[in-house]
Coordinates of C-alpha atoms and ligand atoms in Angstrom, one line a residue:
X11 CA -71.5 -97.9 -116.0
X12 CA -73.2 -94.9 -115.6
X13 CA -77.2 -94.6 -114.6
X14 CA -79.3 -91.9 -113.9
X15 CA -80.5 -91.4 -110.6
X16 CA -83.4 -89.1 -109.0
X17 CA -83.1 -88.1 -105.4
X18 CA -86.6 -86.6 -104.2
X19 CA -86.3 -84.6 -100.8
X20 CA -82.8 -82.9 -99.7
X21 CA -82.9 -83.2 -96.2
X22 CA -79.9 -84.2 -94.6
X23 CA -80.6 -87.7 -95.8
X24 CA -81.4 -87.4 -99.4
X25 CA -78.4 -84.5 -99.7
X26 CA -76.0 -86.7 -98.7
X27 CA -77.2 -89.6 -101.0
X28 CA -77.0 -86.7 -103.7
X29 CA -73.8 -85.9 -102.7
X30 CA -72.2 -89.7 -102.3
X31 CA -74.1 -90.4 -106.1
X32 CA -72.1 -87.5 -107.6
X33 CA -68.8 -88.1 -106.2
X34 CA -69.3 -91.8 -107.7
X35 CA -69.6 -89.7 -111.2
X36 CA -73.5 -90.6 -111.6
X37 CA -76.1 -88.3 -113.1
X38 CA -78.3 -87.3 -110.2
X39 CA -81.6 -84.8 -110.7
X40 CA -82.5 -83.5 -107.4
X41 CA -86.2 -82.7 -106.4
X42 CA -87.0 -80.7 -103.7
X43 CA -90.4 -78.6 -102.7
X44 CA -87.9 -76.0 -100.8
X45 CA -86.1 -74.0 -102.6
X46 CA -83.6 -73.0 -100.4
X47 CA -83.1 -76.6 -100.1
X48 CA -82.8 -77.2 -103.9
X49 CA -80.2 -74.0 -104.2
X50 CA -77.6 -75.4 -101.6
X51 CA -77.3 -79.2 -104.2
X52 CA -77.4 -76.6 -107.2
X53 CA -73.8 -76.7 -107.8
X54 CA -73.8 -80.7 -106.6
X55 CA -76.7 -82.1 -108.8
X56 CA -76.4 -83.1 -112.2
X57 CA -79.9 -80.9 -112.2
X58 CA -81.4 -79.5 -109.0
X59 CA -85.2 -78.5 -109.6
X60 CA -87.8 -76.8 -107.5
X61 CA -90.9 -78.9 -107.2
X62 CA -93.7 -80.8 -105.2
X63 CA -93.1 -84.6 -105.8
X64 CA -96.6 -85.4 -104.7
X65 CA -97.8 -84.1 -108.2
X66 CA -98.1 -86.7 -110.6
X67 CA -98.4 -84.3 -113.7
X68 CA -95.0 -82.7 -112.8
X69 CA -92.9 -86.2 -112.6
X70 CA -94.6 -87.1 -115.6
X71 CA -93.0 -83.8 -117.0
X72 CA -89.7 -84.6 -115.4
X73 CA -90.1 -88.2 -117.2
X74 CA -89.4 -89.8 -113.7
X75 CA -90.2 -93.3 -115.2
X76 CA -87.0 -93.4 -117.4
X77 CA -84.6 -93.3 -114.3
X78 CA -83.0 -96.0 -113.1
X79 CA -82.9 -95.1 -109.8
X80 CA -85.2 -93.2 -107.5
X81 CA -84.8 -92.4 -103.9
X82 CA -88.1 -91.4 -102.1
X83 CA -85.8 -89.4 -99.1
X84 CA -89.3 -87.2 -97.8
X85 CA -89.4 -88.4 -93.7
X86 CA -91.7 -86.7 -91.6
X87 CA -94.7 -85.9 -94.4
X88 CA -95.6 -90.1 -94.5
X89 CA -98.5 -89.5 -96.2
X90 CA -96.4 -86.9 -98.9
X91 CA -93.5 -90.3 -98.8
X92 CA -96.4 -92.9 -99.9
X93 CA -97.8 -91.1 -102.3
X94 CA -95.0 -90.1 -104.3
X95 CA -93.3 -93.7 -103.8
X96 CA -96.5 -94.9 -105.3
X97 CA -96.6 -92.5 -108.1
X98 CA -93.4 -93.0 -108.9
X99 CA -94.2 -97.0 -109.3
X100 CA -97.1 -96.4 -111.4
X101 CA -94.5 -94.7 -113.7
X102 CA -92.8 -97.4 -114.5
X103 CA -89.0 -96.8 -112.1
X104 CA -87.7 -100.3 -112.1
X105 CA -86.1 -99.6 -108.6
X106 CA -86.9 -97.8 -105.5
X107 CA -85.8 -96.4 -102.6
X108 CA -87.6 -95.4 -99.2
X109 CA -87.1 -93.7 -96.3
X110 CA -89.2 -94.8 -93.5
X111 CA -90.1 -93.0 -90.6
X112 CA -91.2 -96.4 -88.8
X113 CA -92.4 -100.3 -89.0
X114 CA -95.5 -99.7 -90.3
X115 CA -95.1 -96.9 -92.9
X116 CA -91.6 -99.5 -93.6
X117 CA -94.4 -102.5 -93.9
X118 CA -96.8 -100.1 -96.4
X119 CA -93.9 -99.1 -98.6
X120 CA -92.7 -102.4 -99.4
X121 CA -96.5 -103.0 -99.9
X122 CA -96.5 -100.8 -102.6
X123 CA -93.4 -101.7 -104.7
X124 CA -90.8 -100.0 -103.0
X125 CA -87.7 -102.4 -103.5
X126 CA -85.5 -100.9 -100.7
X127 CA -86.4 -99.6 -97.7
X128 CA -84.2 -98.1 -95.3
X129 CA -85.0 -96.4 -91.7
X130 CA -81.5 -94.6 -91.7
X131 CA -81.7 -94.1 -88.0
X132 CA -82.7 -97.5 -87.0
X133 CA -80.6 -98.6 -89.7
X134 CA -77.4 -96.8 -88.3
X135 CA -77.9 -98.2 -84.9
X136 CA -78.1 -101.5 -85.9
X137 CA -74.2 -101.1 -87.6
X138 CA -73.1 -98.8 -84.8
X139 CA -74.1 -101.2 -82.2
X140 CA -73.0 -104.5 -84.7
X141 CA -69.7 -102.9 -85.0
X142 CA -69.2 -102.2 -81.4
X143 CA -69.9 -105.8 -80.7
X144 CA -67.8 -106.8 -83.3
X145 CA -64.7 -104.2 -83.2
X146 CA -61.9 -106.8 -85.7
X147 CA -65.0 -107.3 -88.4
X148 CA -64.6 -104.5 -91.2
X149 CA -67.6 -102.8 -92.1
X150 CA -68.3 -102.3 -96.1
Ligands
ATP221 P1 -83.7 -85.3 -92.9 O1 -84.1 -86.2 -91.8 O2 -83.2 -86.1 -94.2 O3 -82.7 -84.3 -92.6 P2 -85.7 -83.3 -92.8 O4 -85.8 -83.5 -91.3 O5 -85.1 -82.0 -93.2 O6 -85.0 -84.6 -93.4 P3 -88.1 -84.4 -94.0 O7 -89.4 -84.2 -93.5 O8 -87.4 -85.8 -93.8 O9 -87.2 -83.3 -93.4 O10 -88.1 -84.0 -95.5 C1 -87.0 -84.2 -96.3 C2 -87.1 -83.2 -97.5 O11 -88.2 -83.5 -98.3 C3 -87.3 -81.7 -97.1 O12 -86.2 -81.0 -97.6 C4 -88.6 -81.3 -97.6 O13 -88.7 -80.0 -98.1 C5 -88.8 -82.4 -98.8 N1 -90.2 -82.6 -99.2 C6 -91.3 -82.7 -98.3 N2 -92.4 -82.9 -99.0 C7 -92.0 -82.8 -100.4 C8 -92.7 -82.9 -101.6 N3 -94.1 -83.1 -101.6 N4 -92.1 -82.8 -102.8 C9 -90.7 -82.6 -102.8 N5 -90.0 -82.5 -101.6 C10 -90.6 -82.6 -100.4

């Protein structure tokens, strides 16, 4: 079934997320304050749209609460992350996901509603390192 999904920050992270949600024929609106970054998903995204996240007015205009999906891929600005993983909770997105930068801003995320949370360096390690360990167990 198809769902609606919002992907806010294309860095490497949220672009590829972007990218993998497209190929899987989803609608994906992509939200980025960088415009540059916004025109290289232009031809990717369902709809790619310059913006700060961090506004609360503007994802009320982009009616952020009716997706089914939003992914919270800002990393370094933690402060910027929290905020709009907040806003976006207050707004009603029945599920999240968060990029953490580490343990603690992981800890404060899932604090405030965010139903994933994924530290995809950490994260990668972990299955790099499982898989090494583990070389005849298939990864899905
Ligand atoms: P990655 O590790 O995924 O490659 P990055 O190192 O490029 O990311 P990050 O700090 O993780 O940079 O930010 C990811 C994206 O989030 C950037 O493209 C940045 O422009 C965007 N971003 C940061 N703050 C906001 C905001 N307030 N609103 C929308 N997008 C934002």
């Amino acid at each position: 079934m198809k769902q609606n999904f919002a992907v806010i920050g294309l860095g490497r992270f949220g672009a590829s997320i972007c990218r993998s949600l497209v190929a899987a024929h989803q609608d994906v609106l992509a939200i980025d304050i960088s415009e540059e970054r916004v025109n290289a998903l232009a031809d990717v995204a369902t709809q790619a749209i310059v913006a700060n996240a961090q506004d609360e007015d503007t994802l009320r205009s982009l009616e952020i609460g009716k997706f089914d999906h939003v992914i919270v891929a800002i990393g370094k600005n933690i402060q910027a992350n929290i905020l709009v993983t907040l806003i976006v909770k207050e707004l009603g997105v029945p599920d999240i996901t968060a990029k953490a930068e580490n343990n603690t801003h992981a800890r404060v995320l899932a604090r405030i509603g965010a139903d994933q949370v994924v530290h995809p360096e950490r994260d990668m390690g972990e299955r790099v390192a499982h898989h090494l360990l583990s070389p005849n167990i298939l990864n899905y």
